[in-house]
Short mmCIF file of C-alpha atoms in Angstrom, two decimals:
data_model
loop_
_atom_site.label_atom_id
_atom_site.label_comp_id
_atom_site.label_asym_id
_atom_site.label_seq_id
_atom_site.Cartn_x
_atom_site.Cartn_y
_atom_site.Cartn_z
CA MET A 1 110.73 82.25 108.34
CA ASN A 2 108.10 84.94 107.74
CA GLN A 3 106.51 85.83 111.08
CA ASN A 4 103.16 86.25 109.31
CA SER A 5 103.09 82.49 108.67
CA PHE A 6 102.26 82.04 112.36
CA ILE A 7 99.13 84.19 112.18
CA ILE A 8 95.99 82.37 113.34
CA LYS A 9 92.48 83.57 112.52
CA LYS A 10 90.29 83.93 115.59
CA SER A 11 86.83 85.38 116.22
CA VAL A 12 84.88 87.85 114.07
CA PHE A 13 85.72 91.40 115.16
CA SER A 14 83.18 93.15 112.95
CA GLU A 15 81.07 92.55 109.86
CA GLY A 16 79.90 95.02 107.26
CA LYS A 17 77.91 94.80 104.06
CA THR A 18 80.72 93.33 101.96
CA LYS A 19 83.49 92.28 104.38
CA LYS A 20 84.15 90.40 107.62
CA ILE A 21 87.02 91.40 109.87
CA TYR A 22 88.67 88.67 111.99
CA LEU A 23 90.93 89.10 114.98
CA THR A 24 94.17 87.11 115.02
CA ASN A 25 96.66 85.91 117.62
CA ASP A 26 98.59 89.10 116.91
CA PRO A 27 96.73 92.01 118.60
CA PHE A 28 97.94 94.41 115.93
CA LYS A 29 96.91 92.40 112.86
CA ILE A 30 93.55 91.41 111.42
CA ILE A 31 92.26 89.31 108.54
CA VAL A 32 89.89 90.94 106.05
CA HIS A 33 87.48 88.52 104.35
CA HIS A 34 85.73 89.70 101.16
CA LYS A 35 82.14 88.50 100.82
CA ASP A 36 80.06 88.01 97.69
CA ASN A 37 77.45 90.63 98.56
CA LEU A 38 76.87 93.57 96.25
CA THR A 39 75.06 96.53 97.80
CA ALA A 40 73.99 100.02 96.78
CA LEU A 41 71.95 102.94 98.10
CA ASN A 42 73.21 102.44 101.67
CA GLY A 43 72.33 98.76 101.60
CA LEU A 44 68.73 99.22 100.43
CA LYS A 45 69.60 97.44 97.21
CA LYS A 46 71.58 94.21 97.46
CA ILE A 47 72.24 90.93 95.70
CA PHE A 48 74.50 87.91 96.11
CA LEU A 49 77.08 87.84 93.31
CA LEU A 50 78.99 84.57 93.36
CA ASP A 51 82.79 85.01 93.61
CA LYS A 52 82.65 88.82 93.56
CA GLY A 53 84.63 88.75 96.82
CA ILE A 54 87.41 86.84 95.10
CA LEU A 55 87.66 89.49 92.37
CA ASN A 56 87.63 92.42 94.82
CA ASN A 57 90.25 90.76 96.99
CA GLU A 58 92.59 90.34 94.03
CA ILE A 59 91.91 93.81 92.59
CA THR A 60 92.49 95.49 95.96
CA THR A 61 95.67 93.47 96.45
CA LEU A 62 97.11 94.61 93.11
CA ILE A 63 96.21 98.26 93.72
CA PHE A 64 97.51 98.34 97.29
CA ARG A 65 100.76 96.68 96.22
CA PHE A 66 101.17 99.33 93.52
CA LEU A 67 100.48 102.15 95.97
CA HIS A 68 102.87 100.65 98.52
CA SER A 69 105.59 100.48 95.88
CA SER A 70 104.89 104.18 95.19
CA GLY A 71 105.42 105.18 98.82
CA ILE A 72 101.83 105.20 100.10
CA LYS A 73 101.40 103.73 103.60
CA THR A 74 98.48 101.29 103.77
CA HIS A 75 97.05 98.77 106.22
CA PHE A 76 97.66 95.97 103.68
CA ILE A 77 100.34 93.39 104.56
CA GLN A 78 99.74 90.45 102.25
CA LYS A 79 97.15 88.38 100.44
CA ILE A 80 96.47 85.16 102.36
CA ASN A 81 94.12 83.32 100.01
CA ASN A 82 91.62 84.09 97.26
CA ARG A 83 89.25 85.89 99.66
CA GLU A 84 91.40 87.15 102.51
CA GLN A 85 94.15 89.65 103.29
CA LEU A 86 96.31 90.11 106.34
CA CYS A 87 96.24 93.76 107.40
CA HIS A 88 97.39 96.02 110.17
CA LYS A 89 94.62 96.58 112.68
CA VAL A 90 93.49 100.20 112.58
CA GLN A 91 90.80 102.32 114.13
CA ILE A 92 88.85 103.50 111.11
CA ILE A 93 88.37 107.25 110.90
CA PRO A 94 84.61 107.60 110.20
CA LEU A 95 85.07 109.71 107.09
CA GLU A 96 84.87 108.73 103.44
CA PHE A 97 87.09 110.74 101.11
CA VAL A 98 85.63 110.87 97.60
CA ILE A 99 87.87 112.07 94.77
CA ARG A 100 86.10 113.20 91.61
CA ASN A 101 87.94 113.52 88.29
CA VAL A 102 84.92 113.58 85.99
CA VAL A 103 81.48 115.01 86.69
CA THR A 104 78.84 112.31 87.10
CA GLY A 105 76.31 110.96 89.60
CA SER A 106 75.45 113.03 92.65
CA LEU A 107 77.92 115.79 91.78
CA SER A 108 76.15 116.39 88.48
CA ASN A 109 72.77 116.48 90.24
CA ARG A 110 73.92 118.77 93.07
CA LEU A 111 75.67 121.34 90.90
CA GLY A 112 73.61 121.08 87.74
CA ILE A 113 76.69 120.37 85.62
CA LYS A 114 76.49 118.10 82.61
CA GLU A 115 77.95 114.63 83.08
CA GLU A 116 81.36 113.71 81.61
CA LYS A 117 82.86 117.18 82.16
CA ILE A 118 86.52 116.76 83.15
CA ILE A 119 87.63 118.19 86.51
CA PRO A 120 91.25 119.26 85.85
CA ASN A 121 92.72 118.92 89.35
CA GLY A 122 90.06 116.74 90.95
CA ILE A 123 87.57 117.60 93.67
CA ILE A 124 87.83 116.04 97.13
CA GLU A 125 84.67 115.68 99.19
CA ILE A 126 84.25 114.18 102.65
CA PHE A 127 81.28 112.23 103.92
CA TYR A 128 80.50 111.37 107.54
CA LYS A 129 80.30 107.56 107.87
CA ASN A 130 77.01 107.21 109.72
CA ASP A 131 74.36 104.78 108.46
CA THR A 132 71.61 106.40 110.53
CA LEU A 133 72.27 109.77 108.89
CA GLU A 134 72.88 108.13 105.47
CA ASP A 135 76.52 109.26 105.28
CA PRO A 136 75.99 113.03 104.84
CA LEU A 137 78.34 115.29 102.90
CA ILE A 138 80.23 117.49 105.38
CA ASN A 139 83.13 119.95 105.35
CA ASP A 140 86.36 120.23 107.31
CA ASN A 141 84.80 122.33 110.07
CA HIS A 142 82.05 119.77 110.63
CA ALA A 143 84.59 116.94 110.87
CA VAL A 144 86.70 118.80 113.44
CA PHE A 145 83.63 119.96 115.40
CA LEU A 146 82.44 116.33 115.63
CA GLY A 147 85.79 115.42 117.21
CA ILE A 148 86.60 112.97 114.43
CA ILE A 149 89.85 114.53 113.27
CA SER A 150 92.08 117.59 113.59
CA TYR A 151 92.80 120.19 110.92
CA GLU A 152 96.41 119.04 110.88
CA GLU A 153 95.36 115.43 110.24
CA LEU A 154 92.93 116.55 107.53
CA ASN A 155 95.66 118.49 105.74
CA TYR A 156 97.93 115.45 105.95
CA ILE A 157 95.22 113.17 104.53
CA TYR A 158 94.38 115.63 101.74
CA SER A 159 98.02 115.58 100.62
CA ILE A 160 97.96 111.77 100.56
CA VAL A 161 94.64 111.70 98.72
CA LYS A 162 95.97 114.00 96.00
CA ASN A 163 99.05 111.83 95.62
CA ILE A 164 96.96 108.65 95.44
CA ASN A 165 94.71 110.22 92.82
CA ASN A 166 97.63 111.31 90.65
CA LEU A 167 99.19 107.85 90.87
CA LEU A 168 95.97 105.94 90.17
CA LYS A 169 94.81 108.11 87.27
CA ILE A 170 98.01 107.23 85.39
CA TYR A 171 97.97 103.61 86.61
CA PHE A 172 94.47 103.01 85.27
CA LEU A 173 94.88 105.07 82.12
CA ASN A 174 97.74 102.76 81.20
CA LYS A 175 95.15 99.96 81.41
CA ASN A 176 92.76 101.91 79.15
CA ILE A 177 90.52 102.73 82.11
CA ILE A 178 89.37 106.22 83.12
CA LEU A 179 89.30 106.68 86.89
CA VAL A 180 86.13 108.78 87.08
CA ASP A 181 85.90 108.94 90.87
CA PHE A 182 86.59 106.78 93.89
CA LYS A 183 86.11 106.50 97.65
CA ILE A 184 88.87 105.78 100.13
CA GLU A 185 89.08 105.48 103.91
CA PHE A 186 91.85 105.84 106.45
CA GLY A 187 92.57 104.43 109.88
CA ARG A 188 94.91 105.01 112.80
CA SER A 189 97.30 102.21 113.74
CA HIS A 190 98.40 101.40 117.28
CA LYS A 191 101.41 103.60 116.53
CA ASN A 192 98.97 106.41 115.68
CA GLU A 193 100.04 106.32 112.03
CA ILE A 194 97.38 107.25 109.52
CA LEU A 195 97.12 104.44 106.95
CA LEU A 196 95.07 104.01 103.80
CA SER A 197 92.58 101.26 104.69
CA ASP A 198 89.49 99.35 103.52
CA GLU A 199 89.59 98.52 99.79
CA ILE A 200 89.89 99.98 96.29
CA SER A 201 87.78 98.03 93.81
CA PRO A 202 84.88 98.36 91.35
CA ASP A 203 82.70 98.55 94.49
CA THR A 204 84.36 101.80 95.55
CA CYS A 205 85.35 103.35 92.20
CA ARG A 206 83.77 104.46 88.98
CA PHE A 207 85.73 102.99 86.07
CA TRP A 208 84.95 103.81 82.43
CA ASP A 209 86.51 102.17 79.42
CA LYS A 210 88.80 104.73 77.77
CA LYS A 211 87.53 104.06 74.24
CA THR A 212 83.85 103.20 74.65
CA MET A 213 83.08 104.97 77.98
CA LYS A 214 81.38 101.73 79.05
CA LYS A 215 80.95 101.36 82.81
CA LEU A 216 83.16 98.75 84.51
CA ASP A 217 81.96 99.14 88.09
CA LYS A 218 79.07 98.98 90.57
CA ASP A 219 77.09 101.61 88.64
CA LEU A 220 75.95 98.73 86.43
CA PHE A 221 74.05 97.50 89.48
CA ARG A 222 73.35 100.83 91.16
CA LEU A 223 71.83 102.60 88.17
CA GLU A 224 71.20 100.14 85.38
CA SER A 225 70.14 96.93 87.13
CA GLN A 226 72.18 94.82 84.73
CA LYS A 227 72.11 91.04 84.93
CA LYS A 228 74.52 89.43 87.36
CA ASP A 229 76.72 87.94 84.66
CA LYS A 230 77.28 91.34 83.03
CA ILE A 231 78.26 92.91 86.36
CA PHE A 232 80.62 90.02 87.11
CA ASP A 233 82.16 90.22 83.63
CA SER A 234 82.86 93.94 84.12
CA TYR A 235 84.65 93.31 87.42
CA MET A 236 86.57 90.50 85.74
CA GLU A 237 87.55 92.84 82.90
CA VAL A 238 89.07 95.27 85.40
CA LEU A 239 91.09 92.46 86.99
CA LYS A 240 92.19 91.19 83.58
CA ARG A 241 93.51 94.63 82.61
CA LEU A 242 95.32 95.15 85.91
CA ASN A 243 97.12 91.86 85.38
CA GLN A 244 98.34 92.93 81.96
CA GLU A 245 101.87 94.28 81.72
#
């Protein structure tokens, strides 16, 4: 019998804008619960979007399964139900790694480069996860100086990030989706392994339709203030395409 069938959900360990993390009877495993909140601009803009958590749970499950099958180590163990996943408990490294394949958003504004310009090999940026400081853009030296990570660990993560990006660009392109940019996070397990963590979904990625360039992600809420049903339909479209062979 699968030992994970004996996992029991216990108290809430932490709660963020879009997820709750539960402890379990196994000290090295947690349950991640996806909520229906949709937030932007560091939480200043937020709405309740019914069943969005169900979509993000399923989308993240499909993507993490694909990455696992491609040799990427993640915290994901299995999907438990329509909102929850069983995952390895990790200590999250307070850095967000943003991979940009097409110029848009803040990168366009910062560098004065026209949107939609292709970035041949991708650009990796790191942001310090700190709500008080509004998650500032930092460099490697800042991250090491803050005691968050070592140069050796950063180099290791950069190699993983590049691999993930190469895998996902092809994965999504085969679904007629352009992976414009995306954010990922990592954590350290009790064995001190660095594992891809958190989620990969329309909340954390920019997806454009390959033919129409239509947005299929949170930008519909962040920038365009679209109606809830249009945002939901875009998330559903991503899930529909990922489920296609």
